PDB file of C-alpha atoms in Angstrom:
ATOM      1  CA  UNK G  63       0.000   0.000   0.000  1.00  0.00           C
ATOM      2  CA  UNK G  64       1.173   3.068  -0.846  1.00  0.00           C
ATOM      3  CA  UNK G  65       2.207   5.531   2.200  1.00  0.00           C
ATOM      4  CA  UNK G  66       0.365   8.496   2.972  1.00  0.00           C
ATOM      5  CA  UNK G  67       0.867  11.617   5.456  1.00  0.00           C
ATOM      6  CA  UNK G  68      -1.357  14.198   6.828  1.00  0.00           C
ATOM      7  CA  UNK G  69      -1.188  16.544   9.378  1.00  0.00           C
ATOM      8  CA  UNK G  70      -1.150  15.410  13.176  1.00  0.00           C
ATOM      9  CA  UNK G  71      -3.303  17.878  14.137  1.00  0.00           C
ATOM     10  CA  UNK G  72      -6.818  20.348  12.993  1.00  0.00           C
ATOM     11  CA  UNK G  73      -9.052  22.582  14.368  1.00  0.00           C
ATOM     12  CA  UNK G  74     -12.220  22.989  13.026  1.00  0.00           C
ATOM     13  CA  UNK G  75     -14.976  25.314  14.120  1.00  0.00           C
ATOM     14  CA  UNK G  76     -18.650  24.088  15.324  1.00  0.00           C
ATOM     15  CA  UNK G  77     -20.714  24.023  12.032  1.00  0.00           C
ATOM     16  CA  UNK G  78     -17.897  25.249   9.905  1.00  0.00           C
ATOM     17  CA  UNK G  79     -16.500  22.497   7.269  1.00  0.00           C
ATOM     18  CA  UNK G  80     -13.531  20.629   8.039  1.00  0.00           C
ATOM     19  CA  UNK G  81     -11.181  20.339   5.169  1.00  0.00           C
ATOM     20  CA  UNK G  82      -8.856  16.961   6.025  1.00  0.00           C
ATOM     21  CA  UNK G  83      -5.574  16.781   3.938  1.00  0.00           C
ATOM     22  CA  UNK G  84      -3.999  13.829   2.516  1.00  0.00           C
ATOM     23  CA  UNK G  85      -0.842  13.268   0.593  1.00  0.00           C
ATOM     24  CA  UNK G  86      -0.827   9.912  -1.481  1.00  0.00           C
ATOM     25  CA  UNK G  87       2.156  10.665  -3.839  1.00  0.00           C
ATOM     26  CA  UNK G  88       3.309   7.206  -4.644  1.00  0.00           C
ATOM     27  CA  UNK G  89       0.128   5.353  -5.137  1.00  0.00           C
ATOM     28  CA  UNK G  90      -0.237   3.197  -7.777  1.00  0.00           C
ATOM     29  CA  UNK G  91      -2.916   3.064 -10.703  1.00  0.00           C
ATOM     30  CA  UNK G  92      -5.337   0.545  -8.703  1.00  0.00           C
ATOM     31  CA  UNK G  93      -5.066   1.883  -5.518  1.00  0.00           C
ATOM     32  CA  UNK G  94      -8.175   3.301  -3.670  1.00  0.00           C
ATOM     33  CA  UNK G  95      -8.099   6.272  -1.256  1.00  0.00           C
ATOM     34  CA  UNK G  96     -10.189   4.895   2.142  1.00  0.00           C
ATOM     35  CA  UNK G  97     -11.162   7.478   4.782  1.00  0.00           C
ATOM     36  CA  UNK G  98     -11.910   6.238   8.582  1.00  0.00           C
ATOM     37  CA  UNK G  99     -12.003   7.648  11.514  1.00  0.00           C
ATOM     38  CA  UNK G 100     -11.657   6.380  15.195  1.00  0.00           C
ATOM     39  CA  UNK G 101     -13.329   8.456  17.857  1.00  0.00           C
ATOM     40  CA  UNK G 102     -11.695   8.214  21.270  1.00  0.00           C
ATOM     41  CA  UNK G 103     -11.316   4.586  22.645  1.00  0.00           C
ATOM     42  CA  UNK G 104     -14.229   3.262  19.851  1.00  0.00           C
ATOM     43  CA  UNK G 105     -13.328   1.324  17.074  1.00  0.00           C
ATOM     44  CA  UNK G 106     -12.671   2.538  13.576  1.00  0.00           C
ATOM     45  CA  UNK G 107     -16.003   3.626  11.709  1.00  0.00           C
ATOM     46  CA  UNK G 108     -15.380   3.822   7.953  1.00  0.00           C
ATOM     47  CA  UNK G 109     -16.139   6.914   5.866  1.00  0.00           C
ATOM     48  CA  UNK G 110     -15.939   7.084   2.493  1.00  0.00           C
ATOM     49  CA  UNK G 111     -13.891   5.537  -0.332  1.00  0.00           C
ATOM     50  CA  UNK G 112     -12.379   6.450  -3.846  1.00  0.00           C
ATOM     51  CA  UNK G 113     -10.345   5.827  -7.060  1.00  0.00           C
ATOM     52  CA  UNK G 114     -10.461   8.833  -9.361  1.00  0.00           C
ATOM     53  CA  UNK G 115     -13.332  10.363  -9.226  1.00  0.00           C
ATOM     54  CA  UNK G 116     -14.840  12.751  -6.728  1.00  0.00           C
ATOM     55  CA  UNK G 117     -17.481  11.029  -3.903  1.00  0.00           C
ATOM     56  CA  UNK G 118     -20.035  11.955  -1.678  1.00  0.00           C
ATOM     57  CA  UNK G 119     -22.566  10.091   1.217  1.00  0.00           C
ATOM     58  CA  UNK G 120     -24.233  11.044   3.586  1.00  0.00           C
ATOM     59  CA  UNK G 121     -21.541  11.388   6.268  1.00  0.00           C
ATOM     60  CA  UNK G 122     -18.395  13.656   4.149  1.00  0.00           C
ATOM     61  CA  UNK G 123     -16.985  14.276   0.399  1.00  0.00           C
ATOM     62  CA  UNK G 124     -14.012  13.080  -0.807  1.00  0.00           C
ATOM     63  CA  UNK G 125     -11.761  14.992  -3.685  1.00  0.00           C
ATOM     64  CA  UNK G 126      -9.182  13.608  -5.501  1.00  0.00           C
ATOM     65  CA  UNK G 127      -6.468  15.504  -7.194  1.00  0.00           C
ATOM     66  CA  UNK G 128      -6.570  14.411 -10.906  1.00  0.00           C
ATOM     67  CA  UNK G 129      -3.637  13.156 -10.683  1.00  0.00           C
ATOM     68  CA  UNK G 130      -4.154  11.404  -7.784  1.00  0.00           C
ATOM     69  CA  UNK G 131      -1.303  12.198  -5.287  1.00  0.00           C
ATOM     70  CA  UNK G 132      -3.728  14.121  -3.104  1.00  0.00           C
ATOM     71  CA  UNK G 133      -7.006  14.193  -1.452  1.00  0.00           C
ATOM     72  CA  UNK G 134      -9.211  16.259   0.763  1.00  0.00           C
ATOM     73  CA  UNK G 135     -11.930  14.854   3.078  1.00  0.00           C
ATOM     74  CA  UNK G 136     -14.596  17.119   3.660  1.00  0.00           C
ATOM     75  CA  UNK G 137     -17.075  17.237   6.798  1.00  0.00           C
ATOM     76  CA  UNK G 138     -19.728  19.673   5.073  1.00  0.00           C
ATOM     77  CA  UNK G 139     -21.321  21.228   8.863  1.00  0.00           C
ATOM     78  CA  UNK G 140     -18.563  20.084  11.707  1.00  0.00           C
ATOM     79  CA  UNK G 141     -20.316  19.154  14.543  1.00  0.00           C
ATOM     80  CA  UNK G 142     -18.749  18.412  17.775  1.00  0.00           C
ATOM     81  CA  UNK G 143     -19.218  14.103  17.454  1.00  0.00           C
ATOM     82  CA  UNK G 144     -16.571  14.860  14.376  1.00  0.00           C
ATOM     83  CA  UNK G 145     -14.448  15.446  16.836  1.00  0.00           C
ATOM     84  CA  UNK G 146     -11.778  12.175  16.339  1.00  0.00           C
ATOM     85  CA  UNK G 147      -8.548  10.949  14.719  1.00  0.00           C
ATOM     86  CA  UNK G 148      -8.919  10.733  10.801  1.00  0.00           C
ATOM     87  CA  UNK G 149      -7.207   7.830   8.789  1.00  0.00           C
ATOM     88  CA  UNK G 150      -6.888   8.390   5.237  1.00  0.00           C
ATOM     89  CA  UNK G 151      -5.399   5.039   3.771  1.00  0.00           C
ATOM     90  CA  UNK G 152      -4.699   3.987   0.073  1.00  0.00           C
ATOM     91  CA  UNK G 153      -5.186   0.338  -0.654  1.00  0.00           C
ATOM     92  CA  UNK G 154      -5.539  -2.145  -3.103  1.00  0.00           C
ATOM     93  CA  UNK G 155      -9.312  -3.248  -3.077  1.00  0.00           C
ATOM     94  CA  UNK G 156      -9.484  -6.965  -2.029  1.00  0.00           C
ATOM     95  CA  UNK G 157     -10.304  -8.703   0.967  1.00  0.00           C
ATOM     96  CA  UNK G 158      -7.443  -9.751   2.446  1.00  0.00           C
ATOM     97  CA  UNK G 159      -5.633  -6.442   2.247  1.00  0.00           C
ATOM     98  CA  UNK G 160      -5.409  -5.445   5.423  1.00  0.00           C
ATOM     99  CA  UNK G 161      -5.896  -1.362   6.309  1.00  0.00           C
ATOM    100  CA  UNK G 162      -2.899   0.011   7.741  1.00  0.00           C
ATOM    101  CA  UNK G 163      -3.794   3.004   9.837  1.00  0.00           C
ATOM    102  CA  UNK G 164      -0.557   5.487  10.233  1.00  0.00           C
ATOM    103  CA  UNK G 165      -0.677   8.569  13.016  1.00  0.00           C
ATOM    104  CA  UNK G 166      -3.623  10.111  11.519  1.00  0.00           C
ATOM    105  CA  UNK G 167      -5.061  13.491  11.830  1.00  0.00           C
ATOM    106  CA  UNK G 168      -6.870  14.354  15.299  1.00  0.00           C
ATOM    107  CA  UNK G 169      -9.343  16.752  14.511  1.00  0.00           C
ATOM    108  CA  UNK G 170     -10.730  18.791  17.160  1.00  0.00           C
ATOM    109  CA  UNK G 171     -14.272  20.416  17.302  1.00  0.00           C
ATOM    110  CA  UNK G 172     -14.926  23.729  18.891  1.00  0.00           C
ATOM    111  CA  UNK G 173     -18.033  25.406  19.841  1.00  0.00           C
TER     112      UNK G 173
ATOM    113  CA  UNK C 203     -22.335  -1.377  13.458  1.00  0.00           C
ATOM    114  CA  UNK C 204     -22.685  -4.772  11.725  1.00  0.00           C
ATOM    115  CA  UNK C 205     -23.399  -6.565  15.109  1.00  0.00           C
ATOM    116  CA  UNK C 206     -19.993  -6.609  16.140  1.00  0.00           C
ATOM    117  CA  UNK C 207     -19.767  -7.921  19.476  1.00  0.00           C
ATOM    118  CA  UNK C 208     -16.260  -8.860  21.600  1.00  0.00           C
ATOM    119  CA  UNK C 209     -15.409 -10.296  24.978  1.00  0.00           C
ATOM    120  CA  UNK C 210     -14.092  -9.856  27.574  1.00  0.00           C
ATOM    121  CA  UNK C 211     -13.954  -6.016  27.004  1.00  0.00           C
ATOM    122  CA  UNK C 212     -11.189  -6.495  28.985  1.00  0.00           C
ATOM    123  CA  UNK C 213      -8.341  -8.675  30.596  1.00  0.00           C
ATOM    124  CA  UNK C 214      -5.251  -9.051  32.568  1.00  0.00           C
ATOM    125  CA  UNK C 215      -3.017 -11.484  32.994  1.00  0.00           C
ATOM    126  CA  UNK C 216       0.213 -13.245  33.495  1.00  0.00           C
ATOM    127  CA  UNK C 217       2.859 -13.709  31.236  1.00  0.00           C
ATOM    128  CA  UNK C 218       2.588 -17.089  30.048  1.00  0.00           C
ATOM    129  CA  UNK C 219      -0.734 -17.986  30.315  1.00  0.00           C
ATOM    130  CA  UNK C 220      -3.092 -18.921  27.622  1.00  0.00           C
ATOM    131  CA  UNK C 221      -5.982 -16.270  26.333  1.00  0.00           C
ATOM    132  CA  UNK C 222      -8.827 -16.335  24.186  1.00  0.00           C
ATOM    133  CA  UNK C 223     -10.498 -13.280  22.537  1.00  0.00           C
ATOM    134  CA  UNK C 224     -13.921 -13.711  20.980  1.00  0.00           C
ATOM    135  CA  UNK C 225     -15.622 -11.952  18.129  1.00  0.00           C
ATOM    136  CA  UNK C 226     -19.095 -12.038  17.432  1.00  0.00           C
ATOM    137  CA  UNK C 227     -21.087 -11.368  14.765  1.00  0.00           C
ATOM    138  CA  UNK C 228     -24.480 -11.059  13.528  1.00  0.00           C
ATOM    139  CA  UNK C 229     -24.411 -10.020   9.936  1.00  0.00           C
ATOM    140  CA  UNK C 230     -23.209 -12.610   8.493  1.00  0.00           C
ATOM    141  CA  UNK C 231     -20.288 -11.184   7.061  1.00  0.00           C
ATOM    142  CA  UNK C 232     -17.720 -13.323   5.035  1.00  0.00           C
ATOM    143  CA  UNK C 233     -14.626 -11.392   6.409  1.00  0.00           C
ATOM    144  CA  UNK C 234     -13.113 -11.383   9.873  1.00  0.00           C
ATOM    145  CA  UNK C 235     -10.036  -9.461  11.059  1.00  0.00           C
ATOM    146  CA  UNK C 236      -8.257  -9.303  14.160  1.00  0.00           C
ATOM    147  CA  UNK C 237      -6.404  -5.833  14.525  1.00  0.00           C
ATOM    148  CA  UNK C 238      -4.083  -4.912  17.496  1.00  0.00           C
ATOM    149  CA  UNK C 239      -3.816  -0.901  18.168  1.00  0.00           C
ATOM    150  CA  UNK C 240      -0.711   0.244  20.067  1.00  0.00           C
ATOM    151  CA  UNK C 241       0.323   3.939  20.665  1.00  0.00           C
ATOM    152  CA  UNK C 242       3.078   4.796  17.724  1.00  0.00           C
ATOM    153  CA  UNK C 243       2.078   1.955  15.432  1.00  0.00           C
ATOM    154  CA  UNK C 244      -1.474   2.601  14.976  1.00  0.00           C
ATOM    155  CA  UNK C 245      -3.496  -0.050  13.656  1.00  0.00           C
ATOM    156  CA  UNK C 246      -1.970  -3.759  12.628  1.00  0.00           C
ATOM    157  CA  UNK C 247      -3.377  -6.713  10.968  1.00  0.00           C
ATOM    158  CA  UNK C 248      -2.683  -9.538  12.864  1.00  0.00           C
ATOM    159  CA  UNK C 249      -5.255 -12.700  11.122  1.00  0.00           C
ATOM    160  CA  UNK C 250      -7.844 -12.800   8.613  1.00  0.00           C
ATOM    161  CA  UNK C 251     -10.637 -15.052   7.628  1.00  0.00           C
ATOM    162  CA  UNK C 252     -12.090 -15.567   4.592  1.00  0.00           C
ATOM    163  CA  UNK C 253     -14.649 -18.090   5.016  1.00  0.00           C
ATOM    164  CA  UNK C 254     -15.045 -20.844   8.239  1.00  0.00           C
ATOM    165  CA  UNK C 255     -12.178 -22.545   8.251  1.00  0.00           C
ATOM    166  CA  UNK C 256     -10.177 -20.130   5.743  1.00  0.00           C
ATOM    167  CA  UNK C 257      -7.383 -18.019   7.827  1.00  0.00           C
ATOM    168  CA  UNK C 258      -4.308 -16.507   7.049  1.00  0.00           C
ATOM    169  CA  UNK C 259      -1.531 -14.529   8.584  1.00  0.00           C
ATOM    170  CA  UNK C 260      -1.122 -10.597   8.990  1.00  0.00           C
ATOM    171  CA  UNK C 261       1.531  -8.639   9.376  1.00  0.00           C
ATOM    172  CA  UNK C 262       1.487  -9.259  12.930  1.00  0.00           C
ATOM    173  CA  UNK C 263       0.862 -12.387  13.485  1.00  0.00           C
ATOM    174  CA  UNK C 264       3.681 -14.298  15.507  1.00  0.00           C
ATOM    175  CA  UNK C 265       3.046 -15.117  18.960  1.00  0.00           C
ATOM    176  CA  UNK C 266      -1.083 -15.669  17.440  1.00  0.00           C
ATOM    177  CA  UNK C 267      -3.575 -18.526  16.685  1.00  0.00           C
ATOM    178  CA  UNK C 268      -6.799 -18.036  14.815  1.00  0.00           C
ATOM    179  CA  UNK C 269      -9.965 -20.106  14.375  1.00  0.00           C
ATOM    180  CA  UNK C 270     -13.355 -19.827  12.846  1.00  0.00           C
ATOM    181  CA  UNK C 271     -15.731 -22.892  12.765  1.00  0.00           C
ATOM    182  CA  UNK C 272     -18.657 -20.788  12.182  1.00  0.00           C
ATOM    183  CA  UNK C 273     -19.647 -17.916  10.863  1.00  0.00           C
ATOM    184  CA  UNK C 274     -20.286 -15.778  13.407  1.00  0.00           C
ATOM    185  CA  UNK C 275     -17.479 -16.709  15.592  1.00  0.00           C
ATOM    186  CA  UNK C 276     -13.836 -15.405  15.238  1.00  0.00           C
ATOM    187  CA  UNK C 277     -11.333 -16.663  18.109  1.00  0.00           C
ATOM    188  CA  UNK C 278      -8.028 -15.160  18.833  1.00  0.00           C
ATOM    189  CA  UNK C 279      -5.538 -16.995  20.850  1.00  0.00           C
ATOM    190  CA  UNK C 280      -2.287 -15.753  22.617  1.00  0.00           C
ATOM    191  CA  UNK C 281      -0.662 -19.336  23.443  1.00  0.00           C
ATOM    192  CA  UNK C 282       1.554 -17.967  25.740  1.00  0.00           C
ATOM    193  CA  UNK C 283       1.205 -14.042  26.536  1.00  0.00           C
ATOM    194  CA  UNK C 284       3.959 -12.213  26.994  1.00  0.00           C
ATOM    195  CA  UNK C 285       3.974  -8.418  28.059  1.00  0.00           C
ATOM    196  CA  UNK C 286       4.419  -7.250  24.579  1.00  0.00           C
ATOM    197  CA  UNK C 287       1.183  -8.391  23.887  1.00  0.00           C
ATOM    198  CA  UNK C 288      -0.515  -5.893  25.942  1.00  0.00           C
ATOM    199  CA  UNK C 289      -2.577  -3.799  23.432  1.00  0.00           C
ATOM    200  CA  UNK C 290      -6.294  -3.022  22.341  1.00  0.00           C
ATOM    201  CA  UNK C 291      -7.160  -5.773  19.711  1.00  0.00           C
ATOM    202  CA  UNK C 292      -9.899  -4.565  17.534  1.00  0.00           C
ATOM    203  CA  UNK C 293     -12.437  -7.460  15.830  1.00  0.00           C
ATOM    204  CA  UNK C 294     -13.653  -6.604  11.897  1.00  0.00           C
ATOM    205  CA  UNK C 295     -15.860  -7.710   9.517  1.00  0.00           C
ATOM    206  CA  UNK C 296     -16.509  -7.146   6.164  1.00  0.00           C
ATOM    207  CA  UNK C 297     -19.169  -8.197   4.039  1.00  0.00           C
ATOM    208  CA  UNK C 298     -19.073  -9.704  -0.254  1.00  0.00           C
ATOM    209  CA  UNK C 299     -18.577  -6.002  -0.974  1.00  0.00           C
ATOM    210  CA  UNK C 300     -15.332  -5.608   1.421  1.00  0.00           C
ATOM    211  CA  UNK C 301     -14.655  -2.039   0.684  1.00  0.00           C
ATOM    212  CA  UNK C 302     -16.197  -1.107   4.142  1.00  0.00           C
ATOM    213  CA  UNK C 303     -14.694  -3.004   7.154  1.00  0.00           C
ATOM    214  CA  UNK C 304     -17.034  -2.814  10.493  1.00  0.00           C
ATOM    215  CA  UNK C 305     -15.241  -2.838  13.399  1.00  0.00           C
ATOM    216  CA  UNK C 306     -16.103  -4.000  17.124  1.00  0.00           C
ATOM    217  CA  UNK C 307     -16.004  -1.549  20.070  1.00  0.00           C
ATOM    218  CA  UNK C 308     -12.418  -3.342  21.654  1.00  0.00           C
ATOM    219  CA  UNK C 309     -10.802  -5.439  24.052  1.00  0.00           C
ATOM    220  CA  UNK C 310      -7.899  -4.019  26.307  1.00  0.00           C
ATOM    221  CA  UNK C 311      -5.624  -6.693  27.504  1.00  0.00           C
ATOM    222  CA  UNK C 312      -3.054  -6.241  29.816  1.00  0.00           C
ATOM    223  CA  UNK C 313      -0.386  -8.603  30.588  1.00  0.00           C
ATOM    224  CA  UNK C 314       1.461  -8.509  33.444  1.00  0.00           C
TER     225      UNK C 314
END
């Protein structure tokens, strides 16, 4: 999987959106870009996922750089439950490829 | 939250002794994972399971046993715990579609 780094650390104001960097230079051709996030001692709740194109659900939007080396994770209205550590992970998409969370972003919420 | 269910929430014990960590599921999800979470390495693959019966190794997976005769049922086994295996070990699933993996809420194990 290819490596990817983002900031340690965001604030974000209540009902602003959060804007979540993520740098993804050396990922290969078939490599998705996976978003999760882990709110303090829970387990990891998956987000969103992505290949080229842009994305959206109900919980964030995910942009990817056309030439893929980048993307941006996007909490629309930040509430204070977004408060959490943000994984953004780029994987091949099989089963048995396991998701390696690195350090993460910890996003912090304030009113 | 795909059902997800793990016990004991948590454990200590002695270096050396035997442990068992269930996961539990109710989705029927093909998938299974065992994850450790230390501070400084984040998260870690340590077994998978592709079907009942089907396992194979992580990246972490020394000092670790796996089974799954059913389904539902996932077990992790330390044979021997040693003090490095003091961690938070996190139970997955994912369904036919395995781009979203479910995780359970934890179990914090301690070994003294």
């Amino acid at each position: 999987d290819a490596k990817t780094t983002q900031p340690t650390s965001m604030d974000c104001a209540e009902g602003r959106a959060a804007n979540l960097p993520c740098n993804h230079s050396t990922i290969s051709g078939n490599e998705y870009v996976y978003w999760y996030r882990q709110i303090h001692s829970q387990g990891p709740q998956y987000i969103i996922h992505g290949l080229k194109n842009n994305e959206t659900n109900e919980m964030a939007s995910l942009i990817i750089t056309e030439d893929r080396k980048s993307s941006t994770l996007i909490l629309p209205h930040a509430t204070l439950r977004d408060t959490a550590v943000y994984y953004c992970i780029a994987r091949l998409n099989n089963a048995g490829n396991m998701l390696t969370f690195g350090g993460g972003t910890r996003l912090m919420v304030k009113p | 939250d795909a059902g997800i269910t793990q016990s004991p929430r948590h454990k200590v014990t002695e270096t050396g002794t035997p442990v068992t960590l269930r996961c539990h599921q109710t989705e029927n999800h093909r998938y299974m994972y065992w994850y450790r979470q230390d501070p400084g390495h984040g998260l870690r693959l340590i077994h998978y399971s592709y079907g009942v019966k089907d396992t194979d190794k992580g990246e972490v997976s020394d000092g670790y046993s796996v089974s799954r005769s059913k389904t539902e049922d996932f077990l992790l086994t330390l044979e021997s715990a040693t003090s490095s295996q003091t961690s938070v070990y996190f139970c997955a699933t994912a369904g036919q579609s395995y781009n979203e993996q479910f995780f359970g809420p934890g179990t914090r194990l301690t070994v003294l």
